[in-house]
PDB file of C-alpha atoms in Angstrom:
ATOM      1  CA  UNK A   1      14.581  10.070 -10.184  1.00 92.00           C
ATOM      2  CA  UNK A   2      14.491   8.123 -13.105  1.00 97.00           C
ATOM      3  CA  UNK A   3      11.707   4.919 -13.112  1.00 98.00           C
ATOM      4  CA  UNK A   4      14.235   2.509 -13.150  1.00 98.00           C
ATOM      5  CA  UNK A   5      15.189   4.181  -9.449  1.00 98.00           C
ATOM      6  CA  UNK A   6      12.188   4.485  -8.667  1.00 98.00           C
ATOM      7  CA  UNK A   7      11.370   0.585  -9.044  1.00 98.00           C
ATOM      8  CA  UNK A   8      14.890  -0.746  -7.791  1.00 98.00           C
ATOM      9  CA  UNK A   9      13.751   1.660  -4.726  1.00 98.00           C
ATOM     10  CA  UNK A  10      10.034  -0.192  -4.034  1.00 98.00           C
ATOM     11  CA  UNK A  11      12.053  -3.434  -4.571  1.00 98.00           C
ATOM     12  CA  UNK A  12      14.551  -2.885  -1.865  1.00 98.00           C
ATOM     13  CA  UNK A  13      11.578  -1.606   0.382  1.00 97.00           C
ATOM     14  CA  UNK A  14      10.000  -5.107  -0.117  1.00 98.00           C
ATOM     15  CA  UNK A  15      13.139  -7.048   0.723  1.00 98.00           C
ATOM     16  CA  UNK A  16      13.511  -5.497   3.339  1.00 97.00           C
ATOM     17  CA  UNK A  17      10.129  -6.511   4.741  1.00 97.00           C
ATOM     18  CA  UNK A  18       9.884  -9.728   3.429  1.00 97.00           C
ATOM     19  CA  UNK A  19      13.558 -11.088   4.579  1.00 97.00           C
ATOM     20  CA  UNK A  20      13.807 -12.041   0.578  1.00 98.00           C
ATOM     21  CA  UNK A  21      16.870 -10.464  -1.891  1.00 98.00           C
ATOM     22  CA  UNK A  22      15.567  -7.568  -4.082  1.00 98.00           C
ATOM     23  CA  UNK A  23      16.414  -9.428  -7.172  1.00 98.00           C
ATOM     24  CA  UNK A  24      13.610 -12.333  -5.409  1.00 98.00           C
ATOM     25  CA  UNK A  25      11.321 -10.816  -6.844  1.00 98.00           C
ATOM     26  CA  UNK A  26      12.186 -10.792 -10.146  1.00 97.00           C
ATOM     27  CA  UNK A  27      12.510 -14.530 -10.807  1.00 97.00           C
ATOM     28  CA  UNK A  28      10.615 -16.923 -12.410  1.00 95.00           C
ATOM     29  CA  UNK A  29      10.361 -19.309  -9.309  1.00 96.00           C
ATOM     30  CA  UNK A  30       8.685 -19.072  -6.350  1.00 97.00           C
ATOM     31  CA  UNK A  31      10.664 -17.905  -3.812  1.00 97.00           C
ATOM     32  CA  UNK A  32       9.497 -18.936   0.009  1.00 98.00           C
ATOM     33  CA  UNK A  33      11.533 -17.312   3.440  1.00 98.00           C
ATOM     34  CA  UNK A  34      11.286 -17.085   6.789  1.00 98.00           C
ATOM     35  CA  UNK A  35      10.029 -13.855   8.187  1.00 97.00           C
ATOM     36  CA  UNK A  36      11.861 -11.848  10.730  1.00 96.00           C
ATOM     37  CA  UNK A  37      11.403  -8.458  12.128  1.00 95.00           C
ATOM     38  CA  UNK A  38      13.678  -5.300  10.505  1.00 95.00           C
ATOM     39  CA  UNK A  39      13.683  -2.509  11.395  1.00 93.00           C
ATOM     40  CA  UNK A  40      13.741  -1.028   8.441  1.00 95.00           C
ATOM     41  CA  UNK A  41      10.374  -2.588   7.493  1.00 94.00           C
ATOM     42  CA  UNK A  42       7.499  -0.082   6.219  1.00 92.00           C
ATOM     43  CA  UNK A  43       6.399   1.424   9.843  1.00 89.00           C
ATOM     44  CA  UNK A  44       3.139   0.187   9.883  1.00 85.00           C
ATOM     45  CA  UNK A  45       4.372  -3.340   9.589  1.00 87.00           C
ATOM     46  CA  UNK A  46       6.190  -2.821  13.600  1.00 80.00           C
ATOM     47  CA  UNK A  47       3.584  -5.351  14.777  1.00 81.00           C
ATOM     48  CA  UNK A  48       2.728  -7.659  11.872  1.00 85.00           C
ATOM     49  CA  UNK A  49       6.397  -9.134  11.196  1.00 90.00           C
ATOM     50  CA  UNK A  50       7.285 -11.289  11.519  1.00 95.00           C
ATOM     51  CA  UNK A  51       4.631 -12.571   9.146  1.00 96.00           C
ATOM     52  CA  UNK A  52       2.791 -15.801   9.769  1.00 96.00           C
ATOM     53  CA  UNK A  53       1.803 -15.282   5.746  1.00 97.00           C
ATOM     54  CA  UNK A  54       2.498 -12.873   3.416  1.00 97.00           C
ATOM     55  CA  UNK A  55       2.292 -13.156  -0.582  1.00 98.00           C
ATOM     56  CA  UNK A  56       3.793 -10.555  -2.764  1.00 98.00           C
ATOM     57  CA  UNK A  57       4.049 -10.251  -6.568  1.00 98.00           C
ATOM     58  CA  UNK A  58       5.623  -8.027  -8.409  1.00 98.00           C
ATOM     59  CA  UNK A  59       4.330  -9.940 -11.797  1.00 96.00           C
ATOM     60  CA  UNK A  60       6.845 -12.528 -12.198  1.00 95.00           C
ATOM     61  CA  UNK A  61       6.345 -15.033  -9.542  1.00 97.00           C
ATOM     62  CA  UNK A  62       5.650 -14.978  -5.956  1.00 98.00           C
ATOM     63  CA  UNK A  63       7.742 -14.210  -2.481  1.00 98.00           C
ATOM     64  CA  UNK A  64       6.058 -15.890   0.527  1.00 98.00           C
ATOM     65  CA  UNK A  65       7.375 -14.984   4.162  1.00 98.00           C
ATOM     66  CA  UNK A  66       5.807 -16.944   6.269  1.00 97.00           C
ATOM     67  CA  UNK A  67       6.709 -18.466   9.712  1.00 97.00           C
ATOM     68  CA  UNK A  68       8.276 -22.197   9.721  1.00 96.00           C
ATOM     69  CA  UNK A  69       4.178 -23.335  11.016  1.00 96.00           C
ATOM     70  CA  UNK A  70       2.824 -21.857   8.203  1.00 97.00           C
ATOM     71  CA  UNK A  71       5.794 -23.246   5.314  1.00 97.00           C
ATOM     72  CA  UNK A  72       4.452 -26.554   4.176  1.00 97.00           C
ATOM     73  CA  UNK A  73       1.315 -25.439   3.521  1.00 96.00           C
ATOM     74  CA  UNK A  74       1.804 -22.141   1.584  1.00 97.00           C
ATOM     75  CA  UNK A  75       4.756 -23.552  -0.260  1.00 97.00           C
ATOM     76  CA  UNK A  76       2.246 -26.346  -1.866  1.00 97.00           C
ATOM     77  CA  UNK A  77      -0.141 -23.806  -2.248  1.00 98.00           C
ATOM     78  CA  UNK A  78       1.926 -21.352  -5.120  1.00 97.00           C
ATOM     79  CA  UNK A  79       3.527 -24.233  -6.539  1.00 96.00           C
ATOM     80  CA  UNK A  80      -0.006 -25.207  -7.544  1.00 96.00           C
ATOM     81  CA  UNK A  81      -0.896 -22.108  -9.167  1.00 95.00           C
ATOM     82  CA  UNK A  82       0.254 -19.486 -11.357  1.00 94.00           C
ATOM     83  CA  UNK A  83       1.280 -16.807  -9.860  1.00 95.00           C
ATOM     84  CA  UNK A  84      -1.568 -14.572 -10.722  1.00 94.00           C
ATOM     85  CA  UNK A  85      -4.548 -17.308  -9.849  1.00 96.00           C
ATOM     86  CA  UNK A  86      -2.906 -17.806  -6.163  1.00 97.00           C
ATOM     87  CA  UNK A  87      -4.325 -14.246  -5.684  1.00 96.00           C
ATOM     88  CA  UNK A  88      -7.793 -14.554  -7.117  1.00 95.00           C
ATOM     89  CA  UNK A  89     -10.703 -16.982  -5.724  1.00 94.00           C
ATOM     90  CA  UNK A  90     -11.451 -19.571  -5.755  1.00 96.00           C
ATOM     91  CA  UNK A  91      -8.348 -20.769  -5.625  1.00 96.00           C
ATOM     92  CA  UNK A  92      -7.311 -18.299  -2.892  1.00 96.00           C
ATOM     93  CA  UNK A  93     -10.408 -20.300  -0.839  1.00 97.00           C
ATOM     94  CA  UNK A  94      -8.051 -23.128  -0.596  1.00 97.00           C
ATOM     95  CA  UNK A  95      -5.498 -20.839   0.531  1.00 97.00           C
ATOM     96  CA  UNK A  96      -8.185 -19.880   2.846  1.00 97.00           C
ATOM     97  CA  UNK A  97      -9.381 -23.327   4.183  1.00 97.00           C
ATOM     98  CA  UNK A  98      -5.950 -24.660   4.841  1.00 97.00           C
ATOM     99  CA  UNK A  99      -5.217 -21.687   6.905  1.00 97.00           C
ATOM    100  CA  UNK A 100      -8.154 -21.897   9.285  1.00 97.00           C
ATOM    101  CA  UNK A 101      -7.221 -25.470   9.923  1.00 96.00           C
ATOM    102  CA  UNK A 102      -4.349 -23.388  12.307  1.00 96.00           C
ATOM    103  CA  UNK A 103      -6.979 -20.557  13.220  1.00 97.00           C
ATOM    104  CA  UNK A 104      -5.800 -18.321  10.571  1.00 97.00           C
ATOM    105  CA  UNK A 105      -7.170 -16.866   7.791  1.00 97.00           C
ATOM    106  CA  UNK A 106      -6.484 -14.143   4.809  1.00 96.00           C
ATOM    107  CA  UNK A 107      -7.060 -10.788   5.476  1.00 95.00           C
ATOM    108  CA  UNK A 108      -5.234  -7.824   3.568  1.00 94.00           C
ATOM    109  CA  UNK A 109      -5.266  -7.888   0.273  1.00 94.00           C
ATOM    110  CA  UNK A 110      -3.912  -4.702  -2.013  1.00 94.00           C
ATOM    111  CA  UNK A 111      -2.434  -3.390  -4.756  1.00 96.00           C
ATOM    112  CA  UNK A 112       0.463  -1.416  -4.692  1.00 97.00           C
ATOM    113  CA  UNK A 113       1.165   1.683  -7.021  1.00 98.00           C
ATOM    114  CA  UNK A 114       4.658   3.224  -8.431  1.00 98.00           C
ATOM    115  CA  UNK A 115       4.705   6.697 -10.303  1.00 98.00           C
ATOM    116  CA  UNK A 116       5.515   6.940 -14.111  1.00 98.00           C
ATOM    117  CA  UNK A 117       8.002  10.036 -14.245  1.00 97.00           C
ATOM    118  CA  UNK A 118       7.160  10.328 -17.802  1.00 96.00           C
ATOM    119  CA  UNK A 119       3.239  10.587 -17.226  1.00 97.00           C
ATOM    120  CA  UNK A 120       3.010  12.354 -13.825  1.00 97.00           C
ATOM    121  CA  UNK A 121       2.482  15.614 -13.897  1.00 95.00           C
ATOM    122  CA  UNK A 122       0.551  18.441 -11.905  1.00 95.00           C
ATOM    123  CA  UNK A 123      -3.095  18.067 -12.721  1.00 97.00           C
ATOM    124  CA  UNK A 124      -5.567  21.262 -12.972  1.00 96.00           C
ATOM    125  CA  UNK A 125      -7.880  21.987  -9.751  1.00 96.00           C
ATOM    126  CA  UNK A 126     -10.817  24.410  -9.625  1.00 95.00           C
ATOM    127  CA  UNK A 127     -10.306  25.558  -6.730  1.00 97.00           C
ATOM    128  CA  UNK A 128      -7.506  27.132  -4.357  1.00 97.00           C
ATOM    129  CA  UNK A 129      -5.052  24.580  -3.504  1.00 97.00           C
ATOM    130  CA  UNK A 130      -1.963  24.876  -0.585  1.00 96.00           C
ATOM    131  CA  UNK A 131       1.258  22.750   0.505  1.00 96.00           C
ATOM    132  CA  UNK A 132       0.702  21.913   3.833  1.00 96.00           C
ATOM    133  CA  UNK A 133       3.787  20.755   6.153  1.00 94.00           C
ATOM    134  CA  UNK A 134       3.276  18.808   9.412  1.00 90.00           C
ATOM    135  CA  UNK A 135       2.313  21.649  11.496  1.00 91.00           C
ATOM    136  CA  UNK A 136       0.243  22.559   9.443  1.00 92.00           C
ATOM    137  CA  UNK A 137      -2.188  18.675   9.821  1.00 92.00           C
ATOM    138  CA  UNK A 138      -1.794  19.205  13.544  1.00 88.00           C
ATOM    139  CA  UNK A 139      -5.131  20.813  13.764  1.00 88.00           C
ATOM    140  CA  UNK A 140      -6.943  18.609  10.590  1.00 91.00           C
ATOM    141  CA  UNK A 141      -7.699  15.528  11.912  1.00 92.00           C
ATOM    142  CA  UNK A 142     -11.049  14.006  11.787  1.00 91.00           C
ATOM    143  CA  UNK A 143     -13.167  11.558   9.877  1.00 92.00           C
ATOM    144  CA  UNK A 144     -13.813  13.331   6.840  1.00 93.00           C
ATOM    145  CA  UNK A 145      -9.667  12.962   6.339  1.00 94.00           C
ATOM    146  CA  UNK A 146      -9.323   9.692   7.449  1.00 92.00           C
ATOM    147  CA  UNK A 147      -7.633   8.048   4.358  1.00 92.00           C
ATOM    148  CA  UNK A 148      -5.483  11.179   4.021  1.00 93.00           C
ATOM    149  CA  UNK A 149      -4.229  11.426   7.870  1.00 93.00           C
ATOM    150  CA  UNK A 150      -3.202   8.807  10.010  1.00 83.00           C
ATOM    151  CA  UNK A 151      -4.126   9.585  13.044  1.00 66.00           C
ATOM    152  CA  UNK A 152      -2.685   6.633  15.376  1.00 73.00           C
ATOM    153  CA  UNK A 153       0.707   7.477  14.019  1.00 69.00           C
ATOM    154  CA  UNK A 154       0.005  11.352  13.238  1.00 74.00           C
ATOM    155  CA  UNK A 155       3.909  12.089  13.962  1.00 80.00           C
ATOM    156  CA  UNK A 156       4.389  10.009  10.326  1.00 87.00           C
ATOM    157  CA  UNK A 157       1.832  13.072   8.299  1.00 92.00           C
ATOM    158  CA  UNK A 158       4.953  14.786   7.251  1.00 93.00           C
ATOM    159  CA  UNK A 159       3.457  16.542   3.843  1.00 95.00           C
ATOM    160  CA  UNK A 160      -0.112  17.490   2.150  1.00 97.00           C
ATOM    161  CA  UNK A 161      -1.800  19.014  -0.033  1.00 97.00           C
ATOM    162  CA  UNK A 162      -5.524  21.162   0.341  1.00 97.00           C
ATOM    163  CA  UNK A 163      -7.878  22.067  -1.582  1.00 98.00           C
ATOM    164  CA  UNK A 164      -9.695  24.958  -0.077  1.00 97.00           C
ATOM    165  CA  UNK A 165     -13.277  26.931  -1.058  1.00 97.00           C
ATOM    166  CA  UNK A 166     -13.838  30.218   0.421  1.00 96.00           C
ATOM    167  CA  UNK A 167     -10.936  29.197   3.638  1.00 95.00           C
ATOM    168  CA  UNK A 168     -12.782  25.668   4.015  1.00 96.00           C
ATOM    169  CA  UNK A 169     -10.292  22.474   3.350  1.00 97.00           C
ATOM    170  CA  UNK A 170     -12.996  20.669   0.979  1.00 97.00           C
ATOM    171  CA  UNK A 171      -9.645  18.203  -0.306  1.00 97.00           C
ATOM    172  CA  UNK A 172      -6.508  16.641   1.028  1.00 98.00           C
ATOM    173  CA  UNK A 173      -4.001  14.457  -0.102  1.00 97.00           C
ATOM    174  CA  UNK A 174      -1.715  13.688   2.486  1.00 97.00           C
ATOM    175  CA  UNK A 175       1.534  11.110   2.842  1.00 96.00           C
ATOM    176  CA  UNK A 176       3.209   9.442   5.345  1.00 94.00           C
ATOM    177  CA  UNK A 177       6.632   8.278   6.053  1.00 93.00           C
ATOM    178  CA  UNK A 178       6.236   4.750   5.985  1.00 91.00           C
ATOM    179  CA  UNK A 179       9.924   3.935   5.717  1.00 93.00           C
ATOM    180  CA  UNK A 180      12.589   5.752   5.050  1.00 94.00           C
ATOM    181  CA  UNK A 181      12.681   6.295   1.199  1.00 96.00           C
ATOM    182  CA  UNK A 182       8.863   5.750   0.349  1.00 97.00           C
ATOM    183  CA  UNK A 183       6.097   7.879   1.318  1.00 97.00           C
ATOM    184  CA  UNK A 184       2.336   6.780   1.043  1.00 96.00           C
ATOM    185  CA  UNK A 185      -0.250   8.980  -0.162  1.00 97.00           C
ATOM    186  CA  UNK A 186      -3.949   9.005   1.030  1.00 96.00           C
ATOM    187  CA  UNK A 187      -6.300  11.253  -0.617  1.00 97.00           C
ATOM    188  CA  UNK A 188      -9.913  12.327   0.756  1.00 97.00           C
ATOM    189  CA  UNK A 189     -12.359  14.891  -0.503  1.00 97.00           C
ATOM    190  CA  UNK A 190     -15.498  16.069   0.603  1.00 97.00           C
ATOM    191  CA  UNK A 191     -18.762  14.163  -0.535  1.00 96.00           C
ATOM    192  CA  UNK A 192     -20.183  17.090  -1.952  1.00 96.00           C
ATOM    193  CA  UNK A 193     -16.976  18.351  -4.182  1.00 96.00           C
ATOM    194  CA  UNK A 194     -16.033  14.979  -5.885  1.00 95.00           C
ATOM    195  CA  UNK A 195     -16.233  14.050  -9.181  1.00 93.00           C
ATOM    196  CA  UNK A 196     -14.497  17.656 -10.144  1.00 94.00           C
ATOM    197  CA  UNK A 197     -10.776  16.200 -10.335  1.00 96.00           C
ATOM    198  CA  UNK A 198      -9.684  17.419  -7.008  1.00 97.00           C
ATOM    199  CA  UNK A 199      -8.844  14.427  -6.013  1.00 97.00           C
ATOM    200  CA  UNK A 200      -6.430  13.126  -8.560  1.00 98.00           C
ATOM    201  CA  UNK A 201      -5.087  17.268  -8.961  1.00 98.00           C
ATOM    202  CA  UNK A 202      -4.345  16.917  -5.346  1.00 98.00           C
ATOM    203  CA  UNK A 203      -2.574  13.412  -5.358  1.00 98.00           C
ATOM    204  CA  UNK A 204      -0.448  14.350  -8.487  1.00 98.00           C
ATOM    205  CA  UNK A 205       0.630  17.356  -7.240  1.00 98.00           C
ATOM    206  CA  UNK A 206       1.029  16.272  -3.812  1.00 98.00           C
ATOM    207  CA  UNK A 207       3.250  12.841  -5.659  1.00 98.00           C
ATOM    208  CA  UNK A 208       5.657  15.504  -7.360  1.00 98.00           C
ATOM    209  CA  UNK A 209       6.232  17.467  -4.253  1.00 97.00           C
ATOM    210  CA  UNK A 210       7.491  13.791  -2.640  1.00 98.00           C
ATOM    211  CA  UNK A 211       9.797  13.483  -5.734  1.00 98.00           C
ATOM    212  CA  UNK A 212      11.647  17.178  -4.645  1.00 97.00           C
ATOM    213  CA  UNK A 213      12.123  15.410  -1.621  1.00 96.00           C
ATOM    214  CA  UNK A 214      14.364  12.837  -3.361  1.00 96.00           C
ATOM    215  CA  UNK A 215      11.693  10.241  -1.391  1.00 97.00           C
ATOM    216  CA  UNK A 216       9.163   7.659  -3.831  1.00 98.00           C
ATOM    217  CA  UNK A 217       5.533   8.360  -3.213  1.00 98.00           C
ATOM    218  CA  UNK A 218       3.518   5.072  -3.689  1.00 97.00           C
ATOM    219  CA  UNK A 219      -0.427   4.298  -3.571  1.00 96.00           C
ATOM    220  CA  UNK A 220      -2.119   1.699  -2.357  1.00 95.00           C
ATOM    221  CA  UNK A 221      -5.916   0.924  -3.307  1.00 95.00           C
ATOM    222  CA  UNK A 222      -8.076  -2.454  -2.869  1.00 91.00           C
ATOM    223  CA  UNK A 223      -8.308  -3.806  -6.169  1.00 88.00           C
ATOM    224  CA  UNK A 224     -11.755  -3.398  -5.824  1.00 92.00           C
ATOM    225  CA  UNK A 225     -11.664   0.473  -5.308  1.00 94.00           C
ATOM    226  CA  UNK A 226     -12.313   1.587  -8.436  1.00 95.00           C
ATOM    227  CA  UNK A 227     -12.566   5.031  -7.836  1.00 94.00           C
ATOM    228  CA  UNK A 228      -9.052   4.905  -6.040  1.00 95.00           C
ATOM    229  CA  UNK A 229      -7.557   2.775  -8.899  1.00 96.00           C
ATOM    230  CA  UNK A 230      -8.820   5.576 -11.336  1.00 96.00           C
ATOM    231  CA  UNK A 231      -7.840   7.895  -9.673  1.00 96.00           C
ATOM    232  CA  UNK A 232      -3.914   6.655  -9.325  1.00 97.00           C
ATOM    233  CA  UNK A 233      -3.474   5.917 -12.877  1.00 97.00           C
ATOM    234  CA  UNK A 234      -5.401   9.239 -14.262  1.00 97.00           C
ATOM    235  CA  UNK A 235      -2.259  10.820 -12.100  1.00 97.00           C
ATOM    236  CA  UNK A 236       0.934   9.121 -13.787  1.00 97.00           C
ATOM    237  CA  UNK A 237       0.798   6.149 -11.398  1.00 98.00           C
ATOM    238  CA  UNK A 238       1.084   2.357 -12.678  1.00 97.00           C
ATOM    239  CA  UNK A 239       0.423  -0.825 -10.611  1.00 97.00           C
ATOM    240  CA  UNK A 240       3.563  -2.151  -9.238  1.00 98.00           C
ATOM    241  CA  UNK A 241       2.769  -4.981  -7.071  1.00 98.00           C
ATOM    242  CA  UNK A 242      -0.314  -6.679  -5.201  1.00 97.00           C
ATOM    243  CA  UNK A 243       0.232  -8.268  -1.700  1.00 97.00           C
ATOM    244  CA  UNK A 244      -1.892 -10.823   0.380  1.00 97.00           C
ATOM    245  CA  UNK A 245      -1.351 -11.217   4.302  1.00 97.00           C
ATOM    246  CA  UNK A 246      -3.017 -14.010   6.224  1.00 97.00           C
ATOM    247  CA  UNK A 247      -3.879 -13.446  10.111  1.00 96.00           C
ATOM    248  CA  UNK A 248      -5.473 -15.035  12.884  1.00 96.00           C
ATOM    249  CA  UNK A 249      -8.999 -15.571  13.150  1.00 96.00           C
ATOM    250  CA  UNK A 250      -9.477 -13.254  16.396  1.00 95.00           C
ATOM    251  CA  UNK A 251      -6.983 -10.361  14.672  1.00 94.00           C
ATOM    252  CA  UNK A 252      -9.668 -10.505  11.671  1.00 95.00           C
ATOM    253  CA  UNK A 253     -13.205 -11.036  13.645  1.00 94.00           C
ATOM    254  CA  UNK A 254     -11.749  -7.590  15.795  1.00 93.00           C
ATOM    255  CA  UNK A 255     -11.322  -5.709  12.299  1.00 91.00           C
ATOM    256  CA  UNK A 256     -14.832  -7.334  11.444  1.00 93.00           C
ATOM    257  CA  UNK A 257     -16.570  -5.970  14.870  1.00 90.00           C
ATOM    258  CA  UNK A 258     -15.002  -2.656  15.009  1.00 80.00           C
TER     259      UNK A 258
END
């Protein structure tokens, strides 16, 4: 796959859950929709669309699907702003304030990232490293792989790769099939073994095996996550686009009391 495919790919993926045109995204206008449930939407999205707000930018402008309650108000809200500042504070605390008037309020924010076929490439690791398959995660689950493995939706682990010290798994970079031409990766390693380049060995490795699949793996990191932002660009990864998502205020105080 070529980058251009690669992009045109992650930009079909978005339409697709944002109810917008692929070529939305590319504009110099805001564009604002209605969101509706597809099911070709990234998996994990099954009980979030439709959105009541969701922001994405692929650099250009903004694509808002929203429901018709929440229209008005986030339509005057990136018509305000660049593009850019409607995703930084404090202008994203009027976002904020506006929302809670309806008992809503933002809650996921990321940044999504696209491999560079010209820079990715299969990075050295110290240690012993395997492809595993999906039989192969069936016994792996547990906390210490819990941003590798997904383990509500553990029938979606369909590839990994392990790093391994004397038989122990002290690494793992796992994806899942999040729709049905882009794969996520999620990388863990054990406190004790980071900081040797296992991590980003396993992920690029684990990102060129996804490619032989003829599927796009992508990486997603809070922009905040340094460590995870280093460690997708050290592989041949570039960010591609950030997304915000608003929800209500008893969907966010659960995430805060769990």
């Amino acid at each position: 796959m070529t980058n251009k495919e690669i992009f045109d790919i992650a930009l079909k993926q978005s339409a697709l859950d944002c109810n917008c045109s692929p070529d939305d995204f590319l504009k110099s206008d805001n564009i604002i929709v209605i969101s509706k449930k597809n099911d070709k939407a990234r998996r994990y999205l099954e009980f979030a669309l439709p959105f009541d707000c969701d922001l994405v930018s692929y650099g250009n402008n903004i694509v808002a699907s929203v429901s018709d309650e929440f229209k008005e108000v986030v339509s005057k809200y990136i018509e305000k702003y660049s593009a850019y500042r409607c995703f930084e504070t404090p202008n994203l605390l009027e976002l904020n304030n506006e929302l809670q008037k309806f008992n809503f309020r933002v809650c996921h924010m990321a940044e999504y990232f696209l491999p560079d076929v010209e820079k990715l490439k299969a990075l050295p690791c110290n240690y012993e490293t395997r492809v595993l398959h999906s039989t192969d995660l069936i016994d792996v689950y547990s906390p210490s792989w819990s941003n590798a493995l997904t383990s509500k939706n553990s029938e979606h682990d369909v590839l990994g790769v392990g790093a391994y010290k004397d038989g122990k798994l002290i690494g793992l970079a796992a994806c899942s099939d999040d729709c049905e031409s882009m794969y996520q990766i999620g990388v863990d390693v054990l406190p004790e073994y980071r900081r040797n380049g296992i991590a980003s060995a396993l992920t690029s490795r684990l990102a060129l095996e996804i490619l032989k699949m003829g599927k796009v793996p992508f990486y997603c990191a809070a922009w905040s996550n340094i460590k995870s932002v280093k460690n997708a660009i050290k592989c041949g990864f570039y960010p591609a686009w950030v997304e915000i998502t608003a929800k209500s205020t008893d969907y966010v105080n659960k995430l805060l009391n769990d």
